[in-house]
């Protein structure tokens, strides 16, 4: 008999997603937090037709956080690592 | 006769906006830069119907930069200044 550990992201009492690693569960939970905070801002833009569209775009932008921060000059683009110079 | 200084934001050879202060012109120029970098990312989301909608949302998000950074946990919310405690 085996016992496995599952990490379940719960939102408003609803099980959203199950992970086998805590780090992944935490990352997903944090991403949902950001999407929740992006929602009212995107809704205020008036650019989208439905709540579902606002939700989808909020999730998309939360996932693309790094690209978004670079576009907003809040983060430097990761410099491509120089290949080791062969002497 | 008077000589006034105007600061004109030019994009792709087109005069976009005229300002009387350099700081304002620079801020507007920077905002257009951010909107330009946001455009491909928002287009990739597939959430919007037309290029014009993508452009409008990119400009909106560039203007709302501070709120966006707060939603993305890249900036702390400005704490409301405590009123001076009267001894």
mmCIF file with all atom_site columns, C-alpha atoms in Angstrom:
data_model
loop_
_atom_site.group_PDB
_atom_site.id
_atom_site.type_symbol
_atom_site.label_atom_id
_atom_site.label_alt_id
_atom_site.label_comp_id
_atom_site.label_asym_id
_atom_site.label_entity_id
_atom_site.label_seq_id
_atom_site.pdbx_PDB_ins_code
_atom_site.Cartn_x
_atom_site.Cartn_y
_atom_site.Cartn_z
_atom_site.occupancy
_atom_site.B_iso_or_equiv
_atom_site.pdbx_formal_charge
_atom_site.auth_seq_id
_atom_site.auth_comp_id
_atom_site.auth_asym_id
_atom_site.auth_atom_id
_atom_site.pdbx_PDB_model_num
ATOM 1   C CA . UNK A 1 1  ? 0.000   0.000  0.000   1.00 0.00 ? 1  UNK A CA 1
ATOM 2   C CA . UNK A 1 2  ? 1.425   3.405  -0.827  1.00 0.00 ? 2  UNK A CA 1
ATOM 3   C CA . UNK A 1 3  ? 0.638   6.840  0.464   1.00 0.00 ? 3  UNK A CA 1
ATOM 4   C CA . UNK A 1 4  ? 1.121   9.680  -2.002  1.00 0.00 ? 4  UNK A CA 1
ATOM 5   C CA . UNK A 1 5  ? 0.975   13.404 -1.172  1.00 0.00 ? 5  UNK A CA 1
ATOM 6   C CA . UNK A 1 6  ? -1.176  15.632 -3.316  1.00 0.00 ? 6  UNK A CA 1
ATOM 7   C CA . UNK A 1 7  ? -1.212  19.409 -3.271  1.00 0.00 ? 7  UNK A CA 1
ATOM 8   C CA . UNK A 1 8  ? -4.627  20.745 -4.274  1.00 0.00 ? 8  UNK A CA 1
ATOM 9   C CA . UNK A 1 9  ? -5.170  24.419 -5.141  1.00 0.00 ? 9  UNK A CA 1
ATOM 10  C CA . UNK A 1 10 ? -8.581  25.385 -3.720  1.00 0.00 ? 10 UNK A CA 1
ATOM 11  C CA . UNK A 1 11 ? -10.358 28.642 -4.593  1.00 0.00 ? 11 UNK A CA 1
ATOM 12  C CA . UNK A 1 12 ? -13.652 29.704 -2.963  1.00 0.00 ? 12 UNK A CA 1
ATOM 13  C CA . UNK A 1 13 ? -14.077 26.132 -1.765  1.00 0.00 ? 13 UNK A CA 1
ATOM 14  C CA . UNK A 1 14 ? -13.634 24.722 -5.265  1.00 0.00 ? 14 UNK A CA 1
ATOM 15  C CA . UNK A 1 15 ? -10.738 22.355 -6.066  1.00 0.00 ? 15 UNK A CA 1
ATOM 16  C CA . UNK A 1 16 ? -8.951  24.010 -8.955  1.00 0.00 ? 16 UNK A CA 1
ATOM 17  C CA . UNK A 1 17 ? -5.916  21.860 -9.679  1.00 0.00 ? 17 UNK A CA 1
ATOM 18  C CA . UNK A 1 18 ? -3.915  19.028 -8.127  1.00 0.00 ? 18 UNK A CA 1
ATOM 19  C CA . UNK A 1 19 ? -0.141  18.881 -8.085  1.00 0.00 ? 19 UNK A CA 1
ATOM 20  C CA . UNK A 1 20 ? 2.417   16.397 -6.891  1.00 0.00 ? 20 UNK A CA 1
ATOM 21  C CA . UNK A 1 21 ? 4.846   19.120 -5.863  1.00 0.00 ? 21 UNK A CA 1
ATOM 22  C CA . UNK A 1 22 ? 4.185   21.886 -3.372  1.00 0.00 ? 22 UNK A CA 1
ATOM 23  C CA . UNK A 1 23 ? 6.246   24.373 -5.360  1.00 0.00 ? 23 UNK A CA 1
ATOM 24  C CA . UNK A 1 24 ? 4.064   23.886 -8.426  1.00 0.00 ? 24 UNK A CA 1
ATOM 25  C CA . UNK A 1 25 ? 0.895   24.197 -6.362  1.00 0.00 ? 25 UNK A CA 1
ATOM 26  C CA . UNK A 1 26 ? 2.186   27.420 -4.787  1.00 0.00 ? 26 UNK A CA 1
ATOM 27  C CA . UNK A 1 27 ? 3.146   28.820 -8.199  1.00 0.00 ? 27 UNK A CA 1
ATOM 28  C CA . UNK A 1 28 ? -0.310  28.037 -9.592  1.00 0.00 ? 28 UNK A CA 1
ATOM 29  C CA . UNK A 1 29 ? -1.984  29.563 -6.540  1.00 0.00 ? 29 UNK A CA 1
ATOM 30  C CA . UNK A 1 30 ? 0.123   32.735 -6.922  1.00 0.00 ? 30 UNK A CA 1
ATOM 31  C CA . UNK A 1 31 ? -0.784  32.894 -10.630 1.00 0.00 ? 31 UNK A CA 1
ATOM 32  C CA . UNK A 1 32 ? -4.502  32.703 -9.761  1.00 0.00 ? 32 UNK A CA 1
ATOM 33  C CA . UNK A 1 33 ? -3.966  35.506 -7.215  1.00 0.00 ? 33 UNK A CA 1
ATOM 34  C CA . UNK A 1 34 ? -2.438  37.732 -9.899  1.00 0.00 ? 34 UNK A CA 1
ATOM 35  C CA . UNK A 1 35 ? -5.236  36.905 -12.357 1.00 0.00 ? 35 UNK A CA 1
ATOM 36  C CA . UNK A 1 36 ? -7.788  37.866 -9.685  1.00 0.00 ? 36 UNK A CA 1
ATOM 37  C CA . UNK A 1 37 ? -6.072  41.229 -9.165  1.00 0.00 ? 37 UNK A CA 1
ATOM 38  C CA . UNK A 1 38 ? -5.772  41.816 -12.944 1.00 0.00 ? 38 UNK A CA 1
ATOM 39  C CA . UNK A 1 39 ? -9.502  41.190 -13.475 1.00 0.00 ? 39 UNK A CA 1
ATOM 40  C CA . UNK A 1 40 ? -10.906 44.586 -12.295 1.00 0.00 ? 40 UNK A CA 1
ATOM 41  C CA . UNK A 1 41 ? -8.199  46.480 -14.189 1.00 0.00 ? 41 UNK A CA 1
ATOM 42  C CA . UNK A 1 42 ? -8.914  44.642 -17.462 1.00 0.00 ? 42 UNK A CA 1
ATOM 43  C CA . UNK A 1 43 ? -12.646 45.041 -16.909 1.00 0.00 ? 43 UNK A CA 1
ATOM 44  C CA . UNK A 1 44 ? -12.119 48.819 -16.493 1.00 0.00 ? 44 UNK A CA 1
ATOM 45  C CA . UNK A 1 45 ? -10.444 48.910 -19.952 1.00 0.00 ? 45 UNK A CA 1
ATOM 46  C CA . UNK A 1 46 ? -13.794 48.118 -21.589 1.00 0.00 ? 46 UNK A CA 1
ATOM 47  C CA . UNK A 1 47 ? -11.854 46.290 -24.313 1.00 0.00 ? 47 UNK A CA 1
ATOM 48  C CA . UNK A 1 48 ? -13.516 42.907 -23.781 1.00 0.00 ? 48 UNK A CA 1
ATOM 49  C CA . UNK A 1 49 ? -17.037 41.706 -24.424 1.00 0.00 ? 49 UNK A CA 1
ATOM 50  C CA . UNK A 1 50 ? -17.666 39.257 -21.576 1.00 0.00 ? 50 UNK A CA 1
ATOM 51  C CA . UNK A 1 51 ? -16.514 38.352 -18.060 1.00 0.00 ? 51 UNK A CA 1
ATOM 52  C CA . UNK A 1 52 ? -15.197 35.071 -19.456 1.00 0.00 ? 52 UNK A CA 1
ATOM 53  C CA . UNK A 1 53 ? -12.979 36.996 -21.924 1.00 0.00 ? 53 UNK A CA 1
ATOM 54  C CA . UNK A 1 54 ? -11.699 39.220 -19.109 1.00 0.00 ? 54 UNK A CA 1
ATOM 55  C CA . UNK A 1 55 ? -10.965 36.113 -17.014 1.00 0.00 ? 55 UNK A CA 1
ATOM 56  C CA . UNK A 1 56 ? -9.149  34.378 -19.886 1.00 0.00 ? 56 UNK A CA 1
ATOM 57  C CA . UNK A 1 57 ? -7.012  37.455 -20.613 1.00 0.00 ? 57 UNK A CA 1
ATOM 58  C CA . UNK A 1 58 ? -6.262  37.911 -16.889 1.00 0.00 ? 58 UNK A CA 1
ATOM 59  C CA . UNK A 1 59 ? -5.051  34.284 -16.691 1.00 0.00 ? 59 UNK A CA 1
ATOM 60  C CA . UNK A 1 60 ? -3.044  34.710 -19.912 1.00 0.00 ? 60 UNK A CA 1
ATOM 61  C CA . UNK A 1 61 ? -1.318  37.869 -18.622 1.00 0.00 ? 61 UNK A CA 1
ATOM 62  C CA . UNK A 1 62 ? -0.653  36.253 -15.227 1.00 0.00 ? 62 UNK A CA 1
ATOM 63  C CA . UNK A 1 63 ? 1.063   33.351 -17.020 1.00 0.00 ? 63 UNK A CA 1
ATOM 64  C CA . UNK A 1 64 ? 3.026   35.809 -19.202 1.00 0.00 ? 64 UNK A CA 1
ATOM 65  C CA . UNK A 1 65 ? 4.126   37.821 -16.137 1.00 0.00 ? 65 UNK A CA 1
ATOM 66  C CA . UNK A 1 66 ? 7.812   37.972 -17.112 1.00 0.00 ? 66 UNK A CA 1
ATOM 67  C CA . UNK A 1 67 ? 7.090   39.190 -20.668 1.00 0.00 ? 67 UNK A CA 1
ATOM 68  C CA . UNK A 1 68 ? 4.660   41.742 -19.266 1.00 0.00 ? 68 UNK A CA 1
ATOM 69  C CA . UNK A 1 69 ? 7.232   43.111 -16.799 1.00 0.00 ? 69 UNK A CA 1
ATOM 70  C CA . UNK A 1 70 ? 9.803   43.408 -19.605 1.00 0.00 ? 70 UNK A CA 1
ATOM 71  C CA . UNK A 1 71 ? 7.309   45.317 -21.798 1.00 0.00 ? 71 UNK A CA 1
ATOM 72  C CA . UNK A 1 72 ? 6.613   47.661 -18.870 1.00 0.00 ? 72 UNK A CA 1
ATOM 73  C CA . UNK A 1 73 ? 10.344  48.334 -18.356 1.00 0.00 ? 73 UNK A CA 1
ATOM 74  C CA . UNK A 1 74 ? 10.048  46.761 -14.903 1.00 0.00 ? 74 UNK A CA 1
ATOM 75  C CA . UNK A 1 75 ? 12.430  43.943 -15.764 1.00 0.00 ? 75 UNK A CA 1
ATOM 76  C CA . UNK A 1 76 ? 15.485  43.568 -18.025 1.00 0.00 ? 76 UNK A CA 1
ATOM 77  C CA . UNK A 1 77 ? 15.323  41.066 -20.864 1.00 0.00 ? 77 UNK A CA 1
ATOM 78  C CA . UNK A 1 78 ? 17.334  37.966 -19.907 1.00 0.00 ? 78 UNK A CA 1
ATOM 79  C CA . UNK A 1 79 ? 20.613  38.321 -21.857 1.00 0.00 ? 79 UNK A CA 1
ATOM 80  C CA . UNK A 1 80 ? 21.250  35.251 -24.011 1.00 0.00 ? 80 UNK A CA 1
ATOM 81  C CA . UNK A 1 81 ? 24.048  33.317 -22.277 1.00 0.00 ? 81 UNK A CA 1
ATOM 82  C CA . UNK A 1 82 ? 27.313  33.731 -24.217 1.00 0.00 ? 82 UNK A CA 1
ATOM 83  C CA . UNK A 1 83 ? 28.621  30.368 -25.444 1.00 0.00 ? 83 UNK A CA 1
ATOM 84  C CA . UNK A 1 84 ? 31.898  29.532 -23.595 1.00 0.00 ? 84 UNK A CA 1
ATOM 85  C CA . UNK A 1 85 ? 34.779  30.902 -25.702 1.00 0.00 ? 85 UNK A CA 1
ATOM 86  C CA . UNK A 1 86 ? 37.002  28.007 -26.713 1.00 0.00 ? 86 UNK A CA 1
ATOM 87  C CA . UNK A 1 87 ? 40.604  29.171 -26.148 1.00 0.00 ? 87 UNK A CA 1
ATOM 88  C CA . UNK B 2 1  ? 7.380   88.869 -30.301 1.00 0.00 ? 1  UNK B CA 1
ATOM 89  C CA . UNK B 2 2  ? 7.698   85.756 -28.145 1.00 0.00 ? 2  UNK B CA 1
ATOM 90  C CA . UNK B 2 3  ? 9.449   82.482 -28.733 1.00 0.00 ? 3  UNK B CA 1
ATOM 91  C CA . UNK B 2 4  ? 7.854   79.444 -27.078 1.00 0.00 ? 4  UNK B CA 1
ATOM 92  C CA . UNK B 2 5  ? 9.408   75.975 -26.852 1.00 0.00 ? 5  UNK B CA 1
ATOM 93  C CA . UNK B 2 6  ? 7.308   73.018 -27.897 1.00 0.00 ? 6  UNK B CA 1
ATOM 94  C CA . UNK B 2 7  ? 8.164   69.378 -27.320 1.00 0.00 ? 7  UNK B CA 1
ATOM 95  C CA . UNK B 2 8  ? 6.625   67.182 -30.019 1.00 0.00 ? 8  UNK B CA 1
ATOM 96  C CA . UNK B 2 9  ? 6.457   63.390 -29.690 1.00 0.00 ? 9  UNK B CA 1
ATOM 97  C CA . UNK B 2 10 ? 7.114   61.936 -33.167 1.00 0.00 ? 10 UNK B CA 1
ATOM 98  C CA . UNK B 2 11 ? 6.524   58.274 -34.042 1.00 0.00 ? 11 UNK B CA 1
ATOM 99  C CA . UNK B 2 12 ? 7.448   56.807 -37.451 1.00 0.00 ? 12 UNK B CA 1
ATOM 100 C CA . UNK B 2 13 ? 7.690   60.347 -38.788 1.00 0.00 ? 13 UNK B CA 1
ATOM 101 C CA . UNK B 2 14 ? 4.221   61.242 -37.555 1.00 0.00 ? 14 UNK B CA 1
ATOM 102 C CA . UNK B 2 15 ? 3.688   64.016 -34.970 1.00 0.00 ? 15 UNK B CA 1
ATOM 103 C CA . UNK B 2 16 ? 1.789   62.339 -32.173 1.00 0.00 ? 16 UNK B CA 1
ATOM 104 C CA . UNK B 2 17 ? 1.434   64.946 -29.450 1.00 0.00 ? 17 UNK B CA 1
ATOM 105 C CA . UNK B 2 18 ? 2.797   68.357 -28.490 1.00 0.00 ? 18 UNK B CA 1
ATOM 106 C CA . UNK B 2 19 ? 3.771   69.328 -24.979 1.00 0.00 ? 19 UNK B CA 1
ATOM 107 C CA . UNK B 2 20 ? 5.029   72.455 -23.318 1.00 0.00 ? 20 UNK B CA 1
ATOM 108 C CA . UNK B 2 21 ? 7.229   70.532 -20.899 1.00 0.00 ? 21 UNK B CA 1
ATOM 109 C CA . UNK B 2 22 ? 9.993   68.133 -21.818 1.00 0.00 ? 22 UNK B CA 1
ATOM 110 C CA . UNK B 2 23 ? 9.186   65.877 -18.881 1.00 0.00 ? 23 UNK B CA 1
ATOM 111 C CA . UNK B 2 24 ? 5.630   65.386 -20.102 1.00 0.00 ? 24 UNK B CA 1
ATOM 112 C CA . UNK B 2 25 ? 6.808   64.712 -23.648 1.00 0.00 ? 25 UNK B CA 1
ATOM 113 C CA . UNK B 2 26 ? 9.332   62.161 -22.387 1.00 0.00 ? 26 UNK B CA 1
ATOM 114 C CA . UNK B 2 27 ? 6.669   60.470 -20.236 1.00 0.00 ? 27 UNK B CA 1
ATOM 115 C CA . UNK B 2 28 ? 4.294   60.238 -23.197 1.00 0.00 ? 28 UNK B CA 1
ATOM 116 C CA . UNK B 2 29 ? 7.071   58.899 -25.426 1.00 0.00 ? 29 UNK B CA 1
ATOM 117 C CA . UNK B 2 30 ? 7.935   56.263 -22.818 1.00 0.00 ? 30 UNK B CA 1
ATOM 118 C CA . UNK B 2 31 ? 4.243   55.308 -22.556 1.00 0.00 ? 31 UNK B CA 1
ATOM 119 C CA . UNK B 2 32 ? 4.061   54.816 -26.356 1.00 0.00 ? 32 UNK B CA 1
ATOM 120 C CA . UNK B 2 33 ? 7.218   52.648 -26.136 1.00 0.00 ? 33 UNK B CA 1
ATOM 121 C CA . UNK B 2 34 ? 5.563   50.408 -23.553 1.00 0.00 ? 34 UNK B CA 1
ATOM 122 C CA . UNK B 2 35 ? 2.349   50.195 -25.587 1.00 0.00 ? 35 UNK B CA 1
ATOM 123 C CA . UNK B 2 36 ? 4.404   49.136 -28.623 1.00 0.00 ? 36 UNK B CA 1
ATOM 124 C CA . UNK B 2 37 ? 6.064   46.358 -26.604 1.00 0.00 ? 37 UNK B CA 1
ATOM 125 C CA . UNK B 2 38 ? 2.732   45.249 -25.109 1.00 0.00 ? 38 UNK B CA 1
ATOM 126 C CA . UNK B 2 39 ? 1.119   44.953 -28.564 1.00 0.00 ? 39 UNK B CA 1
ATOM 127 C CA . UNK B 2 40 ? 2.598   41.570 -29.671 1.00 0.00 ? 40 UNK B CA 1
ATOM 128 C CA . UNK B 2 41 ? 1.933   40.031 -26.268 1.00 0.00 ? 41 UNK B CA 1
ATOM 129 C CA . UNK B 2 42 ? -1.718  41.114 -26.256 1.00 0.00 ? 42 UNK B CA 1
ATOM 130 C CA . UNK B 2 43 ? -2.085  40.003 -29.862 1.00 0.00 ? 43 UNK B CA 1
ATOM 131 C CA . UNK B 2 44 ? -0.735  36.554 -28.870 1.00 0.00 ? 44 UNK B CA 1
ATOM 132 C CA . UNK B 2 45 ? -3.532  36.272 -26.260 1.00 0.00 ? 45 UNK B CA 1
ATOM 133 C CA . UNK B 2 46 ? -6.122  36.037 -29.054 1.00 0.00 ? 46 UNK B CA 1
ATOM 134 C CA . UNK B 2 47 ? -8.588  37.773 -26.719 1.00 0.00 ? 47 UNK B CA 1
ATOM 135 C CA . UNK B 2 48 ? -9.248  40.753 -28.994 1.00 0.00 ? 48 UNK B CA 1
ATOM 136 C CA . UNK B 2 49 ? -11.056 41.016 -32.321 1.00 0.00 ? 49 UNK B CA 1
ATOM 137 C CA . UNK B 2 50 ? -9.066  43.709 -34.141 1.00 0.00 ? 50 UNK B CA 1
ATOM 138 C CA . UNK B 2 51 ? -5.635  45.401 -34.252 1.00 0.00 ? 51 UNK B CA 1
ATOM 139 C CA . UNK B 2 52 ? -7.327  48.615 -33.133 1.00 0.00 ? 52 UNK B CA 1
ATOM 140 C CA . UNK B 2 53 ? -8.655  46.846 -29.994 1.00 0.00 ? 53 UNK B CA 1
ATOM 141 C CA . UNK B 2 54 ? -5.191  45.450 -29.275 1.00 0.00 ? 54 UNK B CA 1
ATOM 142 C CA . UNK B 2 55 ? -3.703  48.937 -29.718 1.00 0.00 ? 55 UNK B CA 1
ATOM 143 C CA . UNK B 2 56 ? -6.308  50.537 -27.419 1.00 0.00 ? 56 UNK B CA 1
ATOM 144 C CA . UNK B 2 57 ? -5.764  47.928 -24.700 1.00 0.00 ? 57 UNK B CA 1
ATOM 145 C CA . UNK B 2 58 ? -1.966  48.266 -25.038 1.00 0.00 ? 58 UNK B CA 1
ATOM 146 C CA . UNK B 2 59 ? -2.258  52.044 -24.537 1.00 0.00 ? 59 UNK B CA 1
ATOM 147 C CA . UNK B 2 60 ? -4.671  51.545 -21.617 1.00 0.00 ? 60 UNK B CA 1
ATOM 148 C CA . UNK B 2 61 ? -2.318  49.097 -19.874 1.00 0.00 ? 61 UNK B CA 1
ATOM 149 C CA . UNK B 2 62 ? 0.700   51.350 -20.521 1.00 0.00 ? 62 UNK B CA 1
ATOM 150 C CA . UNK B 2 63 ? -1.187  54.215 -18.841 1.00 0.00 ? 63 UNK B CA 1
ATOM 151 C CA . UNK B 2 64 ? -2.187  51.928 -15.947 1.00 0.00 ? 64 UNK B CA 1
ATOM 152 C CA . UNK B 2 65 ? 1.418   50.730 -15.496 1.00 0.00 ? 65 UNK B CA 1
ATOM 153 C CA . UNK B 2 66 ? 1.497   51.234 -11.722 1.00 0.00 ? 66 UNK B CA 1
ATOM 154 C CA . UNK B 2 67 ? -1.770  49.325 -11.128 1.00 0.00 ? 67 UNK B CA 1
ATOM 155 C CA . UNK B 2 68 ? -0.534  46.562 -13.409 1.00 0.00 ? 68 UNK B CA 1
ATOM 156 C CA . UNK B 2 69 ? 2.754   46.209 -11.520 1.00 0.00 ? 69 UNK B CA 1
ATOM 157 C CA . UNK B 2 70 ? 0.851   46.024 -8.215  1.00 0.00 ? 70 UNK B CA 1
ATOM 158 C CA . UNK B 2 71 ? -1.448  43.294 -9.608  1.00 0.00 ? 71 UNK B CA 1
ATOM 159 C CA . UNK B 2 72 ? 1.632   41.362 -10.749 1.00 0.00 ? 72 UNK B CA 1
ATOM 160 C CA . UNK B 2 73 ? 3.231   41.611 -7.271  1.00 0.00 ? 73 UNK B CA 1
ATOM 161 C CA . UNK B 2 74 ? 6.063   43.637 -8.839  1.00 0.00 ? 74 UNK B CA 1
ATOM 162 C CA . UNK B 2 75 ? 5.264   46.714 -6.799  1.00 0.00 ? 75 UNK B CA 1
ATOM 163 C CA . UNK B 2 76 ? 3.842   47.356 -3.337  1.00 0.00 ? 76 UNK B CA 1
ATOM 164 C CA . UNK B 2 77 ? 0.588   49.287 -3.026  1.00 0.00 ? 77 UNK B CA 1
ATOM 165 C CA . UNK B 2 78 ? 1.337   52.840 -1.870  1.00 0.00 ? 78 UNK B CA 1
ATOM 166 C CA . UNK B 2 79 ? 0.452   52.860 1.833   1.00 0.00 ? 79 UNK B CA 1
ATOM 167 C CA . UNK B 2 80 ? -2.054  55.625 2.624   1.00 0.00 ? 80 UNK B CA 1
ATOM 168 C CA . UNK B 2 81 ? -0.084  58.349 4.479   1.00 0.00 ? 81 UNK B CA 1
ATOM 169 C CA . UNK B 2 82 ? -0.936  58.245 8.205   1.00 0.00 ? 82 UNK B CA 1
ATOM 170 C CA . UNK B 2 83 ? -2.422  61.568 9.332   1.00 0.00 ? 83 UNK B CA 1
ATOM 171 C CA . UNK B 2 84 ? 0.031   63.315 11.749  1.00 0.00 ? 84 UNK B CA 1
ATOM 172 C CA . UNK B 2 85 ? -0.846  62.184 15.293  1.00 0.00 ? 85 UNK B CA 1
ATOM 173 C CA . UNK B 2 86 ? -1.828  65.220 17.324  1.00 0.00 ? 86 UNK B CA 1
ATOM 174 C CA . UNK B 2 87 ? -0.076  64.920 20.708  1.00 0.00 ? 87 UNK B CA 1
#
